[in-house]
CSV table of C-alpha atoms in Angstrom, one decimal:
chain,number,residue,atom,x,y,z
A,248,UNK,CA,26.6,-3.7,-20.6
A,249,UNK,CA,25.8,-4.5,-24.2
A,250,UNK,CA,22.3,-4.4,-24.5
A,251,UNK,CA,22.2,-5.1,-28.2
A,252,UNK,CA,23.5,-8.6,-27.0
A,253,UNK,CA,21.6,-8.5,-23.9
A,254,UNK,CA,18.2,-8.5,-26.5
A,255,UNK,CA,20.0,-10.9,-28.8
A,256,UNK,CA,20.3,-13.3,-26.2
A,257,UNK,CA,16.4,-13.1,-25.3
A,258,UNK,CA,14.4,-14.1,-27.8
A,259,UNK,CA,11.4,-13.1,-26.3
A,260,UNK,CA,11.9,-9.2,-26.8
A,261,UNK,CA,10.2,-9.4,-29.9
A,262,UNK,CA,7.1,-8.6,-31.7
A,263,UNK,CA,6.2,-7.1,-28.0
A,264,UNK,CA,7.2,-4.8,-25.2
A,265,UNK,CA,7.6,-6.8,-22.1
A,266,UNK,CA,7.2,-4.9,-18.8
A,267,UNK,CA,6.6,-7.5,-16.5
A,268,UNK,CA,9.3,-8.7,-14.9
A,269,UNK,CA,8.3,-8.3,-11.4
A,270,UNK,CA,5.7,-10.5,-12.6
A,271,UNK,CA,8.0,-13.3,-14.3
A,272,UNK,CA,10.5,-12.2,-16.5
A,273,UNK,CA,11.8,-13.2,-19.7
A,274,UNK,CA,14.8,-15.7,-19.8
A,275,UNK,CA,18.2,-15.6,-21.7
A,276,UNK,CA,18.0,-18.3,-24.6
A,277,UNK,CA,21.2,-20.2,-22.8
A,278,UNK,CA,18.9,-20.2,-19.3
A,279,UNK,CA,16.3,-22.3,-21.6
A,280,UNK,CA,19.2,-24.4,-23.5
A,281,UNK,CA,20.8,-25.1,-20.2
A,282,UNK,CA,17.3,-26.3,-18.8
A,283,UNK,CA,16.8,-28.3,-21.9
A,284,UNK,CA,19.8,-29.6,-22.1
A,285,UNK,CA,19.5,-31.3,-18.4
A,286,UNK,CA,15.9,-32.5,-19.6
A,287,UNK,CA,17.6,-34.6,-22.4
A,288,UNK,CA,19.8,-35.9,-20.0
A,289,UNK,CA,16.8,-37.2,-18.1
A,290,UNK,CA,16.0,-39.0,-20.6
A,291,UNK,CA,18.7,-40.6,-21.8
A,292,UNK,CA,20.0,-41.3,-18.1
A,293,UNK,CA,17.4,-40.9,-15.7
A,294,UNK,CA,16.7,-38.1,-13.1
A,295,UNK,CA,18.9,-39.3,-11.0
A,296,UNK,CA,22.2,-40.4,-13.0
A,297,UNK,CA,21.5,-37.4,-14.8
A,298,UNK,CA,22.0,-35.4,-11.1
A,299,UNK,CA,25.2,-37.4,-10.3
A,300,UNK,CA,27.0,-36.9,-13.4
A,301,UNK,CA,26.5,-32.9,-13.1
A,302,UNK,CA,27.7,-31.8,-10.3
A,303,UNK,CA,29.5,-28.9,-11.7
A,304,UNK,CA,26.3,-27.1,-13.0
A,305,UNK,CA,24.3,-27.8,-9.6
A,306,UNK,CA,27.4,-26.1,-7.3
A,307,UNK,CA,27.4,-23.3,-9.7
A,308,UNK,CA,23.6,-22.5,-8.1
A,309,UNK,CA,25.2,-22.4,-4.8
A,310,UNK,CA,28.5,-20.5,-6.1
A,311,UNK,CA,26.3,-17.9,-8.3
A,312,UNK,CA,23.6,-16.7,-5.8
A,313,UNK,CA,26.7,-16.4,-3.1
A,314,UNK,CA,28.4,-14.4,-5.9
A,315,UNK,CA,25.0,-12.4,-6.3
A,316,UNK,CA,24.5,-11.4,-2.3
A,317,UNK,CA,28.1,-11.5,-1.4
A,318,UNK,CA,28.0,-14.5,1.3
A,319,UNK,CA,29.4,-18.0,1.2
A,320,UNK,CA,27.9,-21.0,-0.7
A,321,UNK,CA,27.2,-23.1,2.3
A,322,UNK,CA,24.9,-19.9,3.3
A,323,UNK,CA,22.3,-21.1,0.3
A,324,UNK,CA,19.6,-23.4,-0.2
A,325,UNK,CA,17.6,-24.2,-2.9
A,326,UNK,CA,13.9,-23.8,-2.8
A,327,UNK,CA,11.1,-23.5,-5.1
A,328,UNK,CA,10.0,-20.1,-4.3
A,329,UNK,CA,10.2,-16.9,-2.5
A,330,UNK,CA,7.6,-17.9,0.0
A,331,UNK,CA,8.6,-21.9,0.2
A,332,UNK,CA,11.8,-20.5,1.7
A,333,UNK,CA,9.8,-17.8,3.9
A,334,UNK,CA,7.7,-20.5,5.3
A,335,UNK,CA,10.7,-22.6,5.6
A,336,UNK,CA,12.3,-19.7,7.7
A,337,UNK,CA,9.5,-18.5,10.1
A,338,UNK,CA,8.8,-22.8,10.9
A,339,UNK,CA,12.3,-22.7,12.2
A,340,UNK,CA,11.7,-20.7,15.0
A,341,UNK,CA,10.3,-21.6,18.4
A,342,UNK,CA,7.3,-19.6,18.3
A,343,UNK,CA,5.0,-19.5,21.7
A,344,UNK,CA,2.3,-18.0,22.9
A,345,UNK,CA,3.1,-14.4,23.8
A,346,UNK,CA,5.9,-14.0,21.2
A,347,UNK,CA,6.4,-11.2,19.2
A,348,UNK,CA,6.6,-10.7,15.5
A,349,UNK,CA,7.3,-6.6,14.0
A,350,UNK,CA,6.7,-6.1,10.4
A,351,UNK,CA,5.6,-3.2,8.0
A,352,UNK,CA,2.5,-2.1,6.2
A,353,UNK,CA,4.0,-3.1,3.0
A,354,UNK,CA,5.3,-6.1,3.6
A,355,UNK,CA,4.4,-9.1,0.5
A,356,UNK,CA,0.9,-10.4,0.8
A,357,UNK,CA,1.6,-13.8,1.2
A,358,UNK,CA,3.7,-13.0,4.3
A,359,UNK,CA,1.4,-11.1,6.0
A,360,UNK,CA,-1.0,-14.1,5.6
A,361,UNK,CA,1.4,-16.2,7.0
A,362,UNK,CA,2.0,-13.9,10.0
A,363,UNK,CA,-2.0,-14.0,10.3
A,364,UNK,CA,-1.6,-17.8,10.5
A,365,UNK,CA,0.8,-18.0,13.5
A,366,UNK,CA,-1.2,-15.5,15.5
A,367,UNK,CA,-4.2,-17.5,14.9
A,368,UNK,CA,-2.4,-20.7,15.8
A,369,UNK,CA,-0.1,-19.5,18.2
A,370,UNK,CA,-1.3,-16.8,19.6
A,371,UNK,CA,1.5,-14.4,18.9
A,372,UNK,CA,1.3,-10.5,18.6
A,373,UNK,CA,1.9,-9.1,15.1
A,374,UNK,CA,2.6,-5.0,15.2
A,375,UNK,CA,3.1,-3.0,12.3
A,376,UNK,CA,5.4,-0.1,11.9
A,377,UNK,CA,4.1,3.2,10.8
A,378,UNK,CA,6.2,4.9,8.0
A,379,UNK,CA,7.5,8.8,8.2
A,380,UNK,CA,5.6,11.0,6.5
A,381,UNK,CA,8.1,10.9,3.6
A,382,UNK,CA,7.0,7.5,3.1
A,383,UNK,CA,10.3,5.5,4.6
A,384,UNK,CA,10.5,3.2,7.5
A,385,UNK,CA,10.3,4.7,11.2
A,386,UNK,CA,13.9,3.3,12.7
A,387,UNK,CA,13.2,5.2,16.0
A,388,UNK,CA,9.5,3.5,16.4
A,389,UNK,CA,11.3,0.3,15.3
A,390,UNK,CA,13.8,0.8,18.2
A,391,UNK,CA,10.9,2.2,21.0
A,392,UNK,CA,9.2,-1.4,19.7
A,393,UNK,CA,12.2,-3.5,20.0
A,394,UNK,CA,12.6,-2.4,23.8
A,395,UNK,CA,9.4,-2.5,24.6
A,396,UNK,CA,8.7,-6.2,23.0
A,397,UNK,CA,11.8,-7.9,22.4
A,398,UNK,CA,10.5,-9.3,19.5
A,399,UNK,CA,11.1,-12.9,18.3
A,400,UNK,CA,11.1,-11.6,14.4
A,401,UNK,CA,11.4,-9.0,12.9
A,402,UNK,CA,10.2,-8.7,9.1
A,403,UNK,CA,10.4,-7.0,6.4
A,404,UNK,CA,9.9,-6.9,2.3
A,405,UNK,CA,12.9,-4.9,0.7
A,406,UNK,CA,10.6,-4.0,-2.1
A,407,UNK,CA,6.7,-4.7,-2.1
A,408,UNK,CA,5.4,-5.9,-4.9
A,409,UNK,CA,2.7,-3.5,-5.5
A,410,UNK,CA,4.7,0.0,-5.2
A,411,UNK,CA,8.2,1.2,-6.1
A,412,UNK,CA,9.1,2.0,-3.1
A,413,UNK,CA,12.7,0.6,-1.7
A,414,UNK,CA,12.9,0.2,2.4
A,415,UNK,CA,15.7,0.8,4.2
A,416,UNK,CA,15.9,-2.8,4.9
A,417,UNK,CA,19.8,-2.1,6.1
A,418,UNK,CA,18.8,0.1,8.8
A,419,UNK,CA,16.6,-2.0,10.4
A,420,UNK,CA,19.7,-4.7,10.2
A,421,UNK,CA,21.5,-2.3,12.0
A,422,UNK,CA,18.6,-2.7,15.1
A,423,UNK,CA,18.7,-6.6,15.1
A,424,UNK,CA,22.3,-6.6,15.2
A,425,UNK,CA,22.6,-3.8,18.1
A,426,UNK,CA,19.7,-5.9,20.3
A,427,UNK,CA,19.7,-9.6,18.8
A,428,UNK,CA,16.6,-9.7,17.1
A,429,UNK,CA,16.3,-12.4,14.5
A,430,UNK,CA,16.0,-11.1,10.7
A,431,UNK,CA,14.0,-12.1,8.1
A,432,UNK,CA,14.4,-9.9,4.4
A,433,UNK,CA,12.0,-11.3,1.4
A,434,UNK,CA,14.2,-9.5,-1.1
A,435,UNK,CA,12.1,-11.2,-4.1
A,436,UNK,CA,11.6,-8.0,-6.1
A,437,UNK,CA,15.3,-7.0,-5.5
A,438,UNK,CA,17.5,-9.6,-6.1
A,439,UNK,CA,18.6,-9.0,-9.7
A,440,UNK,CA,17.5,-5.8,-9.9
A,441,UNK,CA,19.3,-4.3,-7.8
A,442,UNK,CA,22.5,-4.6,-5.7
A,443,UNK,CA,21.5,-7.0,-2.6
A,444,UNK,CA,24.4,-7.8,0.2
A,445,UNK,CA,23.3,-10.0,2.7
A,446,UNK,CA,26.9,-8.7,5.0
A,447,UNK,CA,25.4,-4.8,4.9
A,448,UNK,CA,22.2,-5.8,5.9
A,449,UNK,CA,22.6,-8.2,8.3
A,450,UNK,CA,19.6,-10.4,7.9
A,451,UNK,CA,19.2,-13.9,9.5
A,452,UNK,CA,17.4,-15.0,6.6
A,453,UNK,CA,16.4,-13.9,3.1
A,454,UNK,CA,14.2,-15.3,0.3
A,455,UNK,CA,14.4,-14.4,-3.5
A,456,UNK,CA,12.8,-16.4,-6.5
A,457,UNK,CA,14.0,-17.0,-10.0
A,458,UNK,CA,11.3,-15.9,-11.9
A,459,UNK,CA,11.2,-12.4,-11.6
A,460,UNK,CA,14.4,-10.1,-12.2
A,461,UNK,CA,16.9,-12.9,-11.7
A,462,UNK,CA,15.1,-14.3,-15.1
A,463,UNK,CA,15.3,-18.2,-14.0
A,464,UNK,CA,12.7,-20.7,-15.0
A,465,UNK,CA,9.8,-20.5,-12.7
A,466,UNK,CA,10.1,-23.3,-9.4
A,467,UNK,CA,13.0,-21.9,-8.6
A,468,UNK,CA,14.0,-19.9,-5.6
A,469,UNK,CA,16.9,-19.6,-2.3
A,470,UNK,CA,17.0,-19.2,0.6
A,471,UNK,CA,20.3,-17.8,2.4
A,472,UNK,CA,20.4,-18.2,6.3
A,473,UNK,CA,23.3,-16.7,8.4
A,474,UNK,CA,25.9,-18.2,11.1
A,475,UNK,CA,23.8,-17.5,13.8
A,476,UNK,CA,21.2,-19.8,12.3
A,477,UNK,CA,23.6,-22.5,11.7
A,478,UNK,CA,25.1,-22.1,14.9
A,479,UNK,CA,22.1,-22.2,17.2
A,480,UNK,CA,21.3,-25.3,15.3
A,481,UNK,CA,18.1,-23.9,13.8
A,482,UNK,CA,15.8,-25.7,11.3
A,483,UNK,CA,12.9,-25.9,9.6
A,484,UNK,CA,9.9,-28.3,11.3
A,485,UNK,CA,9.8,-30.7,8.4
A,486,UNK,CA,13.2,-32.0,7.4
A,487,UNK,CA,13.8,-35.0,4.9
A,488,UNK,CA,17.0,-36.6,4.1
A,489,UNK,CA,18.9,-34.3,2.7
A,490,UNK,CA,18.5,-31.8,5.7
A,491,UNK,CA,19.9,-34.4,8.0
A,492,UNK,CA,20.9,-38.1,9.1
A,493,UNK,CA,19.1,-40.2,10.7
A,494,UNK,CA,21.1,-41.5,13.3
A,495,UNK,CA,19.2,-43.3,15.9
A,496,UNK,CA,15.9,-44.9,16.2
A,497,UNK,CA,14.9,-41.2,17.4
A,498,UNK,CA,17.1,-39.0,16.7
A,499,UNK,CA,19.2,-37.3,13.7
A,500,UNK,CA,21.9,-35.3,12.8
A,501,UNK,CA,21.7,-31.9,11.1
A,502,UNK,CA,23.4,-30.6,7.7
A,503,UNK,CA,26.0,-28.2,8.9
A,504,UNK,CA,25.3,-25.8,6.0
A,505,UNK,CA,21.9,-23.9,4.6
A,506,UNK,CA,20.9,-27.4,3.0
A,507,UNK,CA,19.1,-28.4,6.5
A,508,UNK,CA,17.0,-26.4,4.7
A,509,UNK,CA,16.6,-28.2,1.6
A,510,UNK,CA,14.2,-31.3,0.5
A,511,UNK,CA,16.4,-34.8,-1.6
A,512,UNK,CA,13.8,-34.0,-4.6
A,513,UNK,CA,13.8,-31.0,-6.3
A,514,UNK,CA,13.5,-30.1,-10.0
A,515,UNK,CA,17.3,-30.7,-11.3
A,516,UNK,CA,16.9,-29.1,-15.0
A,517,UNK,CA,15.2,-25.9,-13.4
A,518,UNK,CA,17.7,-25.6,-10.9
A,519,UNK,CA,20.7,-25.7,-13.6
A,520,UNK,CA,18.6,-23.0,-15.3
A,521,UNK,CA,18.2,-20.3,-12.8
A,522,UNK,CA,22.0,-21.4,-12.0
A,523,UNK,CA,22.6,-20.5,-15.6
A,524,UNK,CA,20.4,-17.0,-14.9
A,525,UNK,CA,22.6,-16.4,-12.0
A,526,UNK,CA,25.4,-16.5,-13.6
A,527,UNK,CA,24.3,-14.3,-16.4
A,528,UNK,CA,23.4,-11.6,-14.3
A,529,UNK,CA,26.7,-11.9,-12.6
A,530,UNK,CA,28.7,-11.7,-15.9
A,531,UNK,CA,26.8,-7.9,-16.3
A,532,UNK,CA,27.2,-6.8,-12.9
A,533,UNK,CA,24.5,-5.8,-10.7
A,534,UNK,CA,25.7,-2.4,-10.3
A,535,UNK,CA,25.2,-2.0,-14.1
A,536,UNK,CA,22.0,-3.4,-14.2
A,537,UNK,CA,20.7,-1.5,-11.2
A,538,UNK,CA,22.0,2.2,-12.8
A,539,UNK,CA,20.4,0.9,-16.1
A,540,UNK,CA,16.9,0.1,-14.7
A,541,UNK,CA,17.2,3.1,-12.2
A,542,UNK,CA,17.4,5.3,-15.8
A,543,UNK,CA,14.6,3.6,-17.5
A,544,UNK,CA,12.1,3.5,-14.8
A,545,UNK,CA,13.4,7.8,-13.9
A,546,UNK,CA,12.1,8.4,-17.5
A,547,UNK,CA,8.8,6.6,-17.4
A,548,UNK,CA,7.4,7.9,-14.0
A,549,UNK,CA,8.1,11.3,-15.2
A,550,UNK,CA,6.8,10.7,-18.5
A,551,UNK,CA,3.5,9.4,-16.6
A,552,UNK,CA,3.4,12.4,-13.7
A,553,UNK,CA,3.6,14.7,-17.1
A,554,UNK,CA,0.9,13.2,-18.9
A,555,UNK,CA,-1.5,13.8,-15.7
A,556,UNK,CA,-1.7,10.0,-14.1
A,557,UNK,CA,-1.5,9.4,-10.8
A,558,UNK,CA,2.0,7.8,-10.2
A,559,UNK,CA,1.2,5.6,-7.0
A,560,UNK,CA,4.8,4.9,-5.8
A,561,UNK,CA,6.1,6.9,-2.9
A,562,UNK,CA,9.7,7.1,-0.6
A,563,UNK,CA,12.9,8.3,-1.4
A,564,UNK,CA,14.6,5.8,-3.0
A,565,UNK,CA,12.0,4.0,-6.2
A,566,UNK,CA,12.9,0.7,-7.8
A,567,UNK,CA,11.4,-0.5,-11.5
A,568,UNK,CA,8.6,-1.1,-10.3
A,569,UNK,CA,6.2,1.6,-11.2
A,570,UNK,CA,2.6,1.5,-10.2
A,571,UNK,CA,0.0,3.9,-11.4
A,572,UNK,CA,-3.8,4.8,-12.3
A,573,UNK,CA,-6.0,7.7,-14.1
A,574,UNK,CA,-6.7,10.8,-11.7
A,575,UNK,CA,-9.9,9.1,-10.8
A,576,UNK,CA,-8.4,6.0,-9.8
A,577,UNK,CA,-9.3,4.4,-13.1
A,578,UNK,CA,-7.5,1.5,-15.0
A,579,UNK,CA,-9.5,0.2,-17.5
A,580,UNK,CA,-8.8,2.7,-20.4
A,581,UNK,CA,-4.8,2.0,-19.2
A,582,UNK,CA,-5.2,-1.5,-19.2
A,583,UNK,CA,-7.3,-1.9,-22.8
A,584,UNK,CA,-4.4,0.2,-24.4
A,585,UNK,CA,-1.6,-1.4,-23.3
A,586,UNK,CA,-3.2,-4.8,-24.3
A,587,UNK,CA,-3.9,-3.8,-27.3
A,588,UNK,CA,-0.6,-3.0,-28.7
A,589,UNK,CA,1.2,-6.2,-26.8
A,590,UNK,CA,2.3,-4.4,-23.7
A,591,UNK,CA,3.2,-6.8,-21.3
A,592,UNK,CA,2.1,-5.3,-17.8
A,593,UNK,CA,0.6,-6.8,-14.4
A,594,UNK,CA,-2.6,-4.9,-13.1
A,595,UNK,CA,-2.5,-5.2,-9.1
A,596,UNK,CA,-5.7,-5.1,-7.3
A,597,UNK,CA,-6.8,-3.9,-3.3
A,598,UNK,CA,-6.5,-7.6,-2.1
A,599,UNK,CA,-2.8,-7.3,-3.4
A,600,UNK,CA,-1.9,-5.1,-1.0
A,601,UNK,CA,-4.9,-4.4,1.4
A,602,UNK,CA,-3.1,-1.6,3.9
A,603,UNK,CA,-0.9,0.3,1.3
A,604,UNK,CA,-3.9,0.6,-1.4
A,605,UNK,CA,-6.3,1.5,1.3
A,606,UNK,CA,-3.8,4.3,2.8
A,607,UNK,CA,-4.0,5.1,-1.3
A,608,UNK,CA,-7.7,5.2,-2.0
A,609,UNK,CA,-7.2,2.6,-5.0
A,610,UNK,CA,-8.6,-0.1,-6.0
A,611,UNK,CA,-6.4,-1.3,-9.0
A,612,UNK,CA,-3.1,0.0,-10.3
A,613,UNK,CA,-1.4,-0.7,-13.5
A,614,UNK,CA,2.1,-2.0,-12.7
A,615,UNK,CA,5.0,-1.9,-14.9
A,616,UNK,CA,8.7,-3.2,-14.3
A,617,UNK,CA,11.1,-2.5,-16.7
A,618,UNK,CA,14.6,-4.6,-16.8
A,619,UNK,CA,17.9,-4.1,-18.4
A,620,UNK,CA,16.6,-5.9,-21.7
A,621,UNK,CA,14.5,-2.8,-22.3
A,622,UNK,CA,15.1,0.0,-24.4
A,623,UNK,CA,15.2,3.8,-23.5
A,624,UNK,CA,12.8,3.9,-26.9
A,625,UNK,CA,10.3,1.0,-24.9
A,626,UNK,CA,9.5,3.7,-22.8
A,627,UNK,CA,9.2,6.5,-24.6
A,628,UNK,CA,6.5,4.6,-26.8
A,629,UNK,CA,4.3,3.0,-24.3
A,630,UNK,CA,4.6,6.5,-22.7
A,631,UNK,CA,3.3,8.0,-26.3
A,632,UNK,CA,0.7,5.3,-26.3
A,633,UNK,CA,-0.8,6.7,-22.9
A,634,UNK,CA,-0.6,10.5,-23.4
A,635,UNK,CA,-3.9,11.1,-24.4
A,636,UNK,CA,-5.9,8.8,-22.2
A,637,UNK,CA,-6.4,11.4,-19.6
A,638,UNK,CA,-7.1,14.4,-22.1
């Protein structure tokens, strides 16, 4: 991994230090060029010529994100966000009154407020597991659950996005294999930062986005979906044309692969972006780019614990995402330094993540997420920037 490249190649390093990337990250210049470049052809061609006469670049999405989570292409869809694929996901199953869904107290915002939804609409039972003391996921209350509920989901967020913390989202595969419990993984904060492979965790489905540590353009997203979905014919409750044929007055036929899950329009030039940003982080090697960020973020919580603030994230295993506050549970004086002196950061609030900032006693937290683009000396000075806040 050449990071002196790796910076040459993103422009927006400069005049700043970016530490955002849970957030939306900052793009390679060819991600951009390739995105531009399919814009032109737009113009020149059309949006729809334009898709035709590029097939190579749009297969490369589907070849790139199999490449990233070691699956198949026809395992991939394309969709325009984490949560558009997550919503696509949970309409595909036959919920009824009665059902069963088990999640976790950290599971993303937006998918607890989905889960909300069905209950409301269909009446369904939503239980969340208790984590150990230690802070990781209870397998044996997961199991005792499982028995006692058979469960029509279970759900969980590989890394929430307001704590470091990394769940042991392959254990809990391990469950829905052994009893046949559909999977569902939002792995939006871990694709491309970390090492993600769909075959170890043995999910149904999981959701990413482009944005954040893959470093696509923004609208972006996939959605991967295993053989038992394709096999037991599932799909999502709105298809369009490109999910399947219509073949009768009332009936159709669906797409064999993950497309089923896909919609005929979507935007073309973003799409051969983020396939460009997949194939970037390919080129590095996840496992690089995961003992790289694993470095940076190890300096700067210890940095933080030592200068007295209260480092929020908790569990054995921490990602780059690094959440923290003054002793007093304070942000302000944080959040007007960093500003300051163009420190790109994300403050998260108690509506972010209601149960796990409760269980906390916070209101806000400062959030920063370095990537591989940063520099051990990044740290150190936005750490030297903070050490006298608290004293």
């Amino acid at each position: 991994m050449n990071l002196e490249v790796i910076r040459q190649d993103t422009p927006g390093c400069s005049g700043k230090i970016f530490l955002n990337s849970a957030g939306a990250s900052l793009m390679p210049k060819s991600v951009v060029e390739t995105t531009i470049k399919f814009l032109y052809e737009e113009q020149e061609l059309g949006g729809y010529a334009a898709a035709v006469q590029n097939p190579g670049i749009i297969n490369q999405f589907y070849e790139e994100t199999a490449k990233l989570i070691n699956t198949k292409p026809s395992h991939i869809a394309f969709v325009s966000s984490s949560t558009d694929g997550y919503a696509k996901a949970l309409s595909s199953i036959d919920f009824r009154e009665g059902d069963c869904i088990i999640t976790t107290n950290d599971d993303y915002i937006s998918n607890q407020i989905a889960f909300i939804s069905l209950q409301k609409r269909y009446h369904i039972e939503v239980i969340r597991v208790d984590n150990l003391p230690d802070h990781e996921l209870d397998l044996e209350a997961f199991e005792n659950l499982i028995k006692k509920y058979n469960p029509k989901l279970i759900a969980v967020t590989h890394i929430p996005t307001n704590s470091g913390l990394i769940q042991n989202i392959e254990g809990v595969g391990k469950l829905c294999k052994q009893y046949d419990v559909l999977y569902l993984v939002d792995a939006c904060q871990s694709v491309g930062q970390i090492v993600v492979d769909v075959e170890k965790i043995h999910c149904d489905f999981l959701t990413a986005t482009g944005r954040k540590f893959i470093r696509g353009p923004r609208g972006t997203g996939f959605l991967y979906v295993s053989d038992k979905v394709l096999n037991k014919k599932m799909y999502p409750l709105f298809l369009d044309s490109f999910g399947a044929q219509w073949t009768a007055f009332d009936d159709f036929q669906l797409n064999d692969t993950a497309k089923r899950f896909e919609f005929f329009e979507r935007p073309y030039a973003a799409l051969a972006g983020f396939a460009e940003a997949l194939r970037y982080a390919n080129a590095i090697g996840m496992d690089q780019i995961e003992n790289y960020n694993r470095k940076l973020t190890d300096t700067l919580r210890i940095n933080l614990q030592n200068y007295d603030f209260r480092v929020l994230d908790q569990g054995n295993r921490l990602s780059s995402i690094v959440t923290f506050c003054q002793p007093d549970g304070r942000v302000e004086n944080i959040h007007k330094v960093l500003s300051d002196q163009k420190v790109f950061f994300k403050e998260n609030s108690r509506q972010d993540a209601l149960i796990d900032f409760t269980s906390k006693n916070v209101d806000h937290a400062i959030r920063l997420s370095p990537h591989y683009f940063n520099t051990m000396e990044e740290i150190e000075r936005v750490s030297q920037l903070l050490e006298n806040i608290n004293h």
